[in-house]
Short mmCIF file of N, CA and C in Angstrom, two decimals:
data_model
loop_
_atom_site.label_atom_id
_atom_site.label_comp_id
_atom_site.label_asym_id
_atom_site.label_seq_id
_atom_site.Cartn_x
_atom_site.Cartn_y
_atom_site.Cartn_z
N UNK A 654 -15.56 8.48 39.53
CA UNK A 654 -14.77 9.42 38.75
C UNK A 654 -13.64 8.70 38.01
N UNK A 655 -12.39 7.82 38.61
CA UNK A 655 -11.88 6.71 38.12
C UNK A 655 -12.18 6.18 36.98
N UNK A 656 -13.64 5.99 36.86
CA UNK A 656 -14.34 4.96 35.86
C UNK A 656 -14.50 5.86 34.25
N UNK A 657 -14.94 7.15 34.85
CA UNK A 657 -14.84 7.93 33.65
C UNK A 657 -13.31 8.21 33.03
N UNK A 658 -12.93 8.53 33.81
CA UNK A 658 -11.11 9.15 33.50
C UNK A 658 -11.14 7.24 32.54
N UNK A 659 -10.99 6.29 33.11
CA UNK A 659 -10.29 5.20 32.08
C UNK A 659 -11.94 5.19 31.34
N UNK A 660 -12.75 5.00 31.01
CA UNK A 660 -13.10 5.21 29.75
C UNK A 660 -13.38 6.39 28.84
N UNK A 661 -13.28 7.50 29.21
CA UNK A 661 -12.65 8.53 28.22
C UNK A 661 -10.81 8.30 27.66
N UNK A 662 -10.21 8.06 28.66
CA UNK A 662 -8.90 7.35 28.00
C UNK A 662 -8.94 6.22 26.78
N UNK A 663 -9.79 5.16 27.31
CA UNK A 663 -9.75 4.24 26.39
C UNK A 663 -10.50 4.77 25.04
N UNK A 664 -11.84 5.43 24.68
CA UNK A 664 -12.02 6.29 23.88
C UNK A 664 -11.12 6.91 22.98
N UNK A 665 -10.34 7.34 23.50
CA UNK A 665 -9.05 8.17 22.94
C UNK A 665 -8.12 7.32 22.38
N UNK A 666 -8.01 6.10 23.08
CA UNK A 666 -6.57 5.13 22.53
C UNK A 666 -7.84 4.26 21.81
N UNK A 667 -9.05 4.23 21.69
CA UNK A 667 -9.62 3.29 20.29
C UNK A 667 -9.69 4.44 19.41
N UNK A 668 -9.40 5.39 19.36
CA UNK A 668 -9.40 6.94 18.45
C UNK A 668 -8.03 6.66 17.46
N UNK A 669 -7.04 7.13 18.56
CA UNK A 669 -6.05 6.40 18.58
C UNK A 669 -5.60 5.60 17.42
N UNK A 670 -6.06 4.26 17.98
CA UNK A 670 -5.65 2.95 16.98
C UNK A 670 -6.79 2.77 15.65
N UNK A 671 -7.31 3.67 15.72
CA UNK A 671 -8.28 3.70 14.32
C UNK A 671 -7.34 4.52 13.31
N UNK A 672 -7.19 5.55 13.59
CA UNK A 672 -6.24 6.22 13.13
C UNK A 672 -4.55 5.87 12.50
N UNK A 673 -4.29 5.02 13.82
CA UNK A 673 -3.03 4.17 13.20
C UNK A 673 -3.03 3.12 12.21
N UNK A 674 -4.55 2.70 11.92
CA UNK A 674 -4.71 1.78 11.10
C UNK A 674 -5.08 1.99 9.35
N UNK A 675 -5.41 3.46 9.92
CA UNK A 675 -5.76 4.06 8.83
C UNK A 675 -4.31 4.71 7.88
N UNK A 676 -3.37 5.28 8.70
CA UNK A 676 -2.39 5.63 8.40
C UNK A 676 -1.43 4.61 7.71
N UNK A 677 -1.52 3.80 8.07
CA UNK A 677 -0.54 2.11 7.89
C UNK A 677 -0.92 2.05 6.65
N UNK A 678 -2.57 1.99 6.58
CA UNK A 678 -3.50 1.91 5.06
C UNK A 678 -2.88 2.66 3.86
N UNK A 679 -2.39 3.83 3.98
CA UNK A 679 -2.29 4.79 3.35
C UNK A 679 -3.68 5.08 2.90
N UNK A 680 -4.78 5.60 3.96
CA UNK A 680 -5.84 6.01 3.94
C UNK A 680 -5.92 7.41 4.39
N UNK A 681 -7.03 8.34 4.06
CA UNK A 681 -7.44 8.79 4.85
C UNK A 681 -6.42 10.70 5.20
N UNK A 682 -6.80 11.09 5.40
CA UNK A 682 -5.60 12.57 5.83
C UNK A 682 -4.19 11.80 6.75
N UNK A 683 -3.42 12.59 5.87
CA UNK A 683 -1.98 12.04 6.09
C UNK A 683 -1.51 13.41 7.23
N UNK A 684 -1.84 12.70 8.53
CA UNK A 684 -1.75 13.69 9.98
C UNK A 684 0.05 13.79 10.38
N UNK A 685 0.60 14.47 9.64
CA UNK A 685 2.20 14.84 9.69
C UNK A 685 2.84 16.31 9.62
N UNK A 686 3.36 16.60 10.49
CA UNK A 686 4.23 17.82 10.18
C UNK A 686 4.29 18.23 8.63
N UNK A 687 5.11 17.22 7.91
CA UNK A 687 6.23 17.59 7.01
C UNK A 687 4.43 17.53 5.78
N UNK A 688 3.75 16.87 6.03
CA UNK A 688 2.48 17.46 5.37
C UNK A 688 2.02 18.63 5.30
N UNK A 689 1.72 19.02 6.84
CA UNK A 689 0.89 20.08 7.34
C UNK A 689 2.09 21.45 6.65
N UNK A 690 3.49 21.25 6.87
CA UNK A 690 4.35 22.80 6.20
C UNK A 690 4.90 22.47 5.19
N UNK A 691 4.42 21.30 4.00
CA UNK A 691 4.84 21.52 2.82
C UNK A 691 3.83 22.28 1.68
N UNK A 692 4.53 22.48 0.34
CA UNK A 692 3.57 23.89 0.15
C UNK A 692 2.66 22.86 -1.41
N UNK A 693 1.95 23.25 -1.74
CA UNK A 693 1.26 22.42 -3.00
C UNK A 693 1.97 21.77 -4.00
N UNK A 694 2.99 22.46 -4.26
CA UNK A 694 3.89 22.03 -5.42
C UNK A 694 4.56 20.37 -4.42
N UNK A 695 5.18 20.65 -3.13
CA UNK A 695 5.24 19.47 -2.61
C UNK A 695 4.64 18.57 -1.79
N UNK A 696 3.13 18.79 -1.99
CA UNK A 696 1.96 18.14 -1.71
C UNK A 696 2.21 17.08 -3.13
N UNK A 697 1.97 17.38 -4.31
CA UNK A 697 2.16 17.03 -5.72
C UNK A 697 3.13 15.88 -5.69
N UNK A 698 4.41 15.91 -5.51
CA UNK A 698 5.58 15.75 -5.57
C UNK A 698 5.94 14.55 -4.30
N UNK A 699 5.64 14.51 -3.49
CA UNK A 699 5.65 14.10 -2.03
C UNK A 699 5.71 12.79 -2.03
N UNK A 700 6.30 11.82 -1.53
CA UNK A 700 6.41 10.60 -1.47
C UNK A 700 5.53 10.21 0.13
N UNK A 701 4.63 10.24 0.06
CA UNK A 701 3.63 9.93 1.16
C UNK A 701 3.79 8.65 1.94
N UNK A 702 4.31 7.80 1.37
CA UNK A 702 4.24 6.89 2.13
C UNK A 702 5.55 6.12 3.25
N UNK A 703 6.38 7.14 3.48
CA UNK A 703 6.73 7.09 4.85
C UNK A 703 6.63 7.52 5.95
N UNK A 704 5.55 8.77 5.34
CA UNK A 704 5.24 9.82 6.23
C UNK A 704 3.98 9.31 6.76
N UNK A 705 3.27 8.22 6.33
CA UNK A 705 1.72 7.66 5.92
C UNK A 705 2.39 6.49 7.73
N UNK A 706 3.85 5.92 7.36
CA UNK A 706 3.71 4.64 8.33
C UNK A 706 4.11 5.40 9.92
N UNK A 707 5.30 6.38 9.80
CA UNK A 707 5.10 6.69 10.95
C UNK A 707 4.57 7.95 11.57
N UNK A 708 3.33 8.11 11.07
CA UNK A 708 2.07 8.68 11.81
C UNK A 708 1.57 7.26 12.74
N UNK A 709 1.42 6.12 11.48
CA UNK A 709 0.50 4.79 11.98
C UNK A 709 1.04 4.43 13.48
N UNK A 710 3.25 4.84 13.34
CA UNK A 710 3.51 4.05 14.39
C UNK A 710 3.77 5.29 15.45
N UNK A 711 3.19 6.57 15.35
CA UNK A 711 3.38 7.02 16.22
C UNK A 711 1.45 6.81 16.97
N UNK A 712 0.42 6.95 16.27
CA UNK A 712 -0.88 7.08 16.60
C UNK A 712 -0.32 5.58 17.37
N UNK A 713 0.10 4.18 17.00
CA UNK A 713 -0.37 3.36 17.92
C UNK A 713 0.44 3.23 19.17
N UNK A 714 1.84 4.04 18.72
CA UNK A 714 2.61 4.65 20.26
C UNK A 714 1.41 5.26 21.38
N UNK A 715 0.47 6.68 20.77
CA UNK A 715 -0.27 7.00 21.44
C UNK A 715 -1.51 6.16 22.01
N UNK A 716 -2.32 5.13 21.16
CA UNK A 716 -3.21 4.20 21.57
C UNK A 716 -2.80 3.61 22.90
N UNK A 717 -1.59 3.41 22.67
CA UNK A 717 -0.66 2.35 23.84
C UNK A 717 -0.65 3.27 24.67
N UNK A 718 -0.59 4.16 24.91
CA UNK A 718 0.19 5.46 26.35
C UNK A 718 -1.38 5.45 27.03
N UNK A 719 -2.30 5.71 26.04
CA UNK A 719 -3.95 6.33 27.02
C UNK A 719 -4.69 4.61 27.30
N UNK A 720 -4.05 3.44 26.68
CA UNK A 720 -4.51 2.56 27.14
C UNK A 720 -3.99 2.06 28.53
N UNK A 721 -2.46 2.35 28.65
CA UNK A 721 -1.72 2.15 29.97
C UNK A 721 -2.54 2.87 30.94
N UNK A 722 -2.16 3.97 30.78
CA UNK A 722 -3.37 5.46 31.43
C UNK A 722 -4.57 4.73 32.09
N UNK A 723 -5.80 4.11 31.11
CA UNK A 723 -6.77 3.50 31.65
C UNK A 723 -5.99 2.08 32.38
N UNK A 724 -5.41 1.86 32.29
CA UNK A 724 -5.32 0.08 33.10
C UNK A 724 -5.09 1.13 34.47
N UNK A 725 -3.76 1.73 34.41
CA UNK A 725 -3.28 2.11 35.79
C UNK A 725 -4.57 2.34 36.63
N UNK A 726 -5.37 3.74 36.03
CA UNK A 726 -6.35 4.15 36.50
C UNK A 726 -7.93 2.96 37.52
N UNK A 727 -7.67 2.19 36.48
CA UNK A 727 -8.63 1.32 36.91
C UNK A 727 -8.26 0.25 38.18
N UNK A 728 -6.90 -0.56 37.86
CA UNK A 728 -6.43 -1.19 38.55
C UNK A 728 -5.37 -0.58 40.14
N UNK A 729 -5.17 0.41 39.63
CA UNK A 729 -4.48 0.98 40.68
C UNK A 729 -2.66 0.85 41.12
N UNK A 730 -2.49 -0.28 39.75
CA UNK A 730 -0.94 -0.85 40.11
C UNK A 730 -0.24 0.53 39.73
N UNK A 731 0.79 0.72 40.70
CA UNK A 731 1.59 1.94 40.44
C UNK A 731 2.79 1.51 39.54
N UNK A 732 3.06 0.66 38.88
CA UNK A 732 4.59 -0.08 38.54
C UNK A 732 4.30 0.15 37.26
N UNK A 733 2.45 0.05 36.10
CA UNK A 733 2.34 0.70 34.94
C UNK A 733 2.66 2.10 34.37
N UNK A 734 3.05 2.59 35.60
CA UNK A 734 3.53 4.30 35.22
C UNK A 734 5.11 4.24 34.62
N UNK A 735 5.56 3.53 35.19
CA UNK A 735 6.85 3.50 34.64
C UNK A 735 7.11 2.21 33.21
N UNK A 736 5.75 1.96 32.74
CA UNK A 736 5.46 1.31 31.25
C UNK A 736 4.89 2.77 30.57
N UNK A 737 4.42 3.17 30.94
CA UNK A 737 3.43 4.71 30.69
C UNK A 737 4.67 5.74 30.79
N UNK A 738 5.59 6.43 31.06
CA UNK A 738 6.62 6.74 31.42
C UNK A 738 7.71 6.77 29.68
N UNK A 739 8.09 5.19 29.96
CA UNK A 739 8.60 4.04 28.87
C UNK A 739 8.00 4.45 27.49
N UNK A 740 7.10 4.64 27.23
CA UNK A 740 6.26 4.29 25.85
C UNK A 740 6.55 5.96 25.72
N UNK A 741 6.31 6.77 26.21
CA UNK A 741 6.08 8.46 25.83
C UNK A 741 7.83 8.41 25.80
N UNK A 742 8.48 8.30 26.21
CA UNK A 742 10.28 8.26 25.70
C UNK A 742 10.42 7.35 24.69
N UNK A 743 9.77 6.30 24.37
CA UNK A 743 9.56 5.62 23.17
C UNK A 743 9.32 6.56 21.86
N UNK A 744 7.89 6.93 22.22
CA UNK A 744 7.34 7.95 20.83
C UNK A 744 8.07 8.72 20.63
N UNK A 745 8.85 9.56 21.46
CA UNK A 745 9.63 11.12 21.45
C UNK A 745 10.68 10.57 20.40
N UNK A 746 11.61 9.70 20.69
CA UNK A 746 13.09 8.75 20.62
C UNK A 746 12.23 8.50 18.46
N UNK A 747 11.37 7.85 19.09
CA UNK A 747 11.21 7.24 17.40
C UNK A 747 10.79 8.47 16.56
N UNK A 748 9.94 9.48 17.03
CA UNK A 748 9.59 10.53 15.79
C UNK A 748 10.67 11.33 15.35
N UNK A 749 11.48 11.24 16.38
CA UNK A 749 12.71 12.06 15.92
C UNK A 749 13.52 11.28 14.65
N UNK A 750 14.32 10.04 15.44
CA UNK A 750 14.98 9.60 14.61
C UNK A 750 14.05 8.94 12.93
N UNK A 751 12.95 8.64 13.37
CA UNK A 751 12.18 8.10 11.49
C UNK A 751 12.26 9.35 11.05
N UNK A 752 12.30 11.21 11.44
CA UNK A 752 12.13 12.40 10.74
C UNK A 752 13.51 12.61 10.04
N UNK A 753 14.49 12.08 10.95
CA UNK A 753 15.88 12.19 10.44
C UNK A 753 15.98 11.10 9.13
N UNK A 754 15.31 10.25 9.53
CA UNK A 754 15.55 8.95 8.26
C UNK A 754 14.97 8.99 6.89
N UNK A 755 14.09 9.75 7.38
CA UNK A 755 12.85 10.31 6.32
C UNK A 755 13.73 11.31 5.74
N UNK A 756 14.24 12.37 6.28
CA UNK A 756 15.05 13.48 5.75
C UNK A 756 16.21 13.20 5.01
N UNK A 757 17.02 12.52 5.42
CA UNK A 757 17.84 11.64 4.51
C UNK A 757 17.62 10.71 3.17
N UNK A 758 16.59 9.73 3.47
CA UNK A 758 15.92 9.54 2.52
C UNK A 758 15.47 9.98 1.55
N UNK A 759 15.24 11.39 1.49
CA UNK A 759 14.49 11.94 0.59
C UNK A 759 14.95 13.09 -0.02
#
């Protein structure tokens, strides 16, 4: 059971980091809030590409969290939870403040 739980995790964090790579690209659907509730006129208008990098650096925040996920799982060390722990107060800390920077910015 172990074995499934870390490779459906890892699944998810190569999901994940495909996605973050794509975003970085400025490829691909631009997976963002300030996308998803702006209205056509500022779809048009929109300066996409800060909104384009931290999707990239939040998707590879997430790659990183479900890859920890699978190590713990597999290996059993309890001391990766508090790297796993670390990284999800990471993502929270950074989407906030790049939304504020972005908001200012713009």
């Amino acid at each position: 059971m172990e074995m499934v739980t870390a490779i459906f995790c890892l699944v998810i964090a190569a999901a994940a980091f495909v996605i973050s790579v794509f975003s970085f690209r400025g490829k691909g659907i631009l997976l963002n809030n300030a996308w998803f509730y702006a209205s056509k006129e500022e779809h048009r208008t929109m300066d996409k590409r800060p909104h384009y990098r931290q999707s990239g650096v939040v998707f590879c925040f997430i790659g990183t969290i479900f890859t920890l996920y699978a190590v713990r799982v597999m290996t059993g060390w309890s001391w990766i939870f508090y790297l796993f722990l670390l990284d999800i107060a990471a993502v929270i800390l950074y989407a906030v403040v790049s939304s504020i920077w972005i908001e200012k910015r713009g």
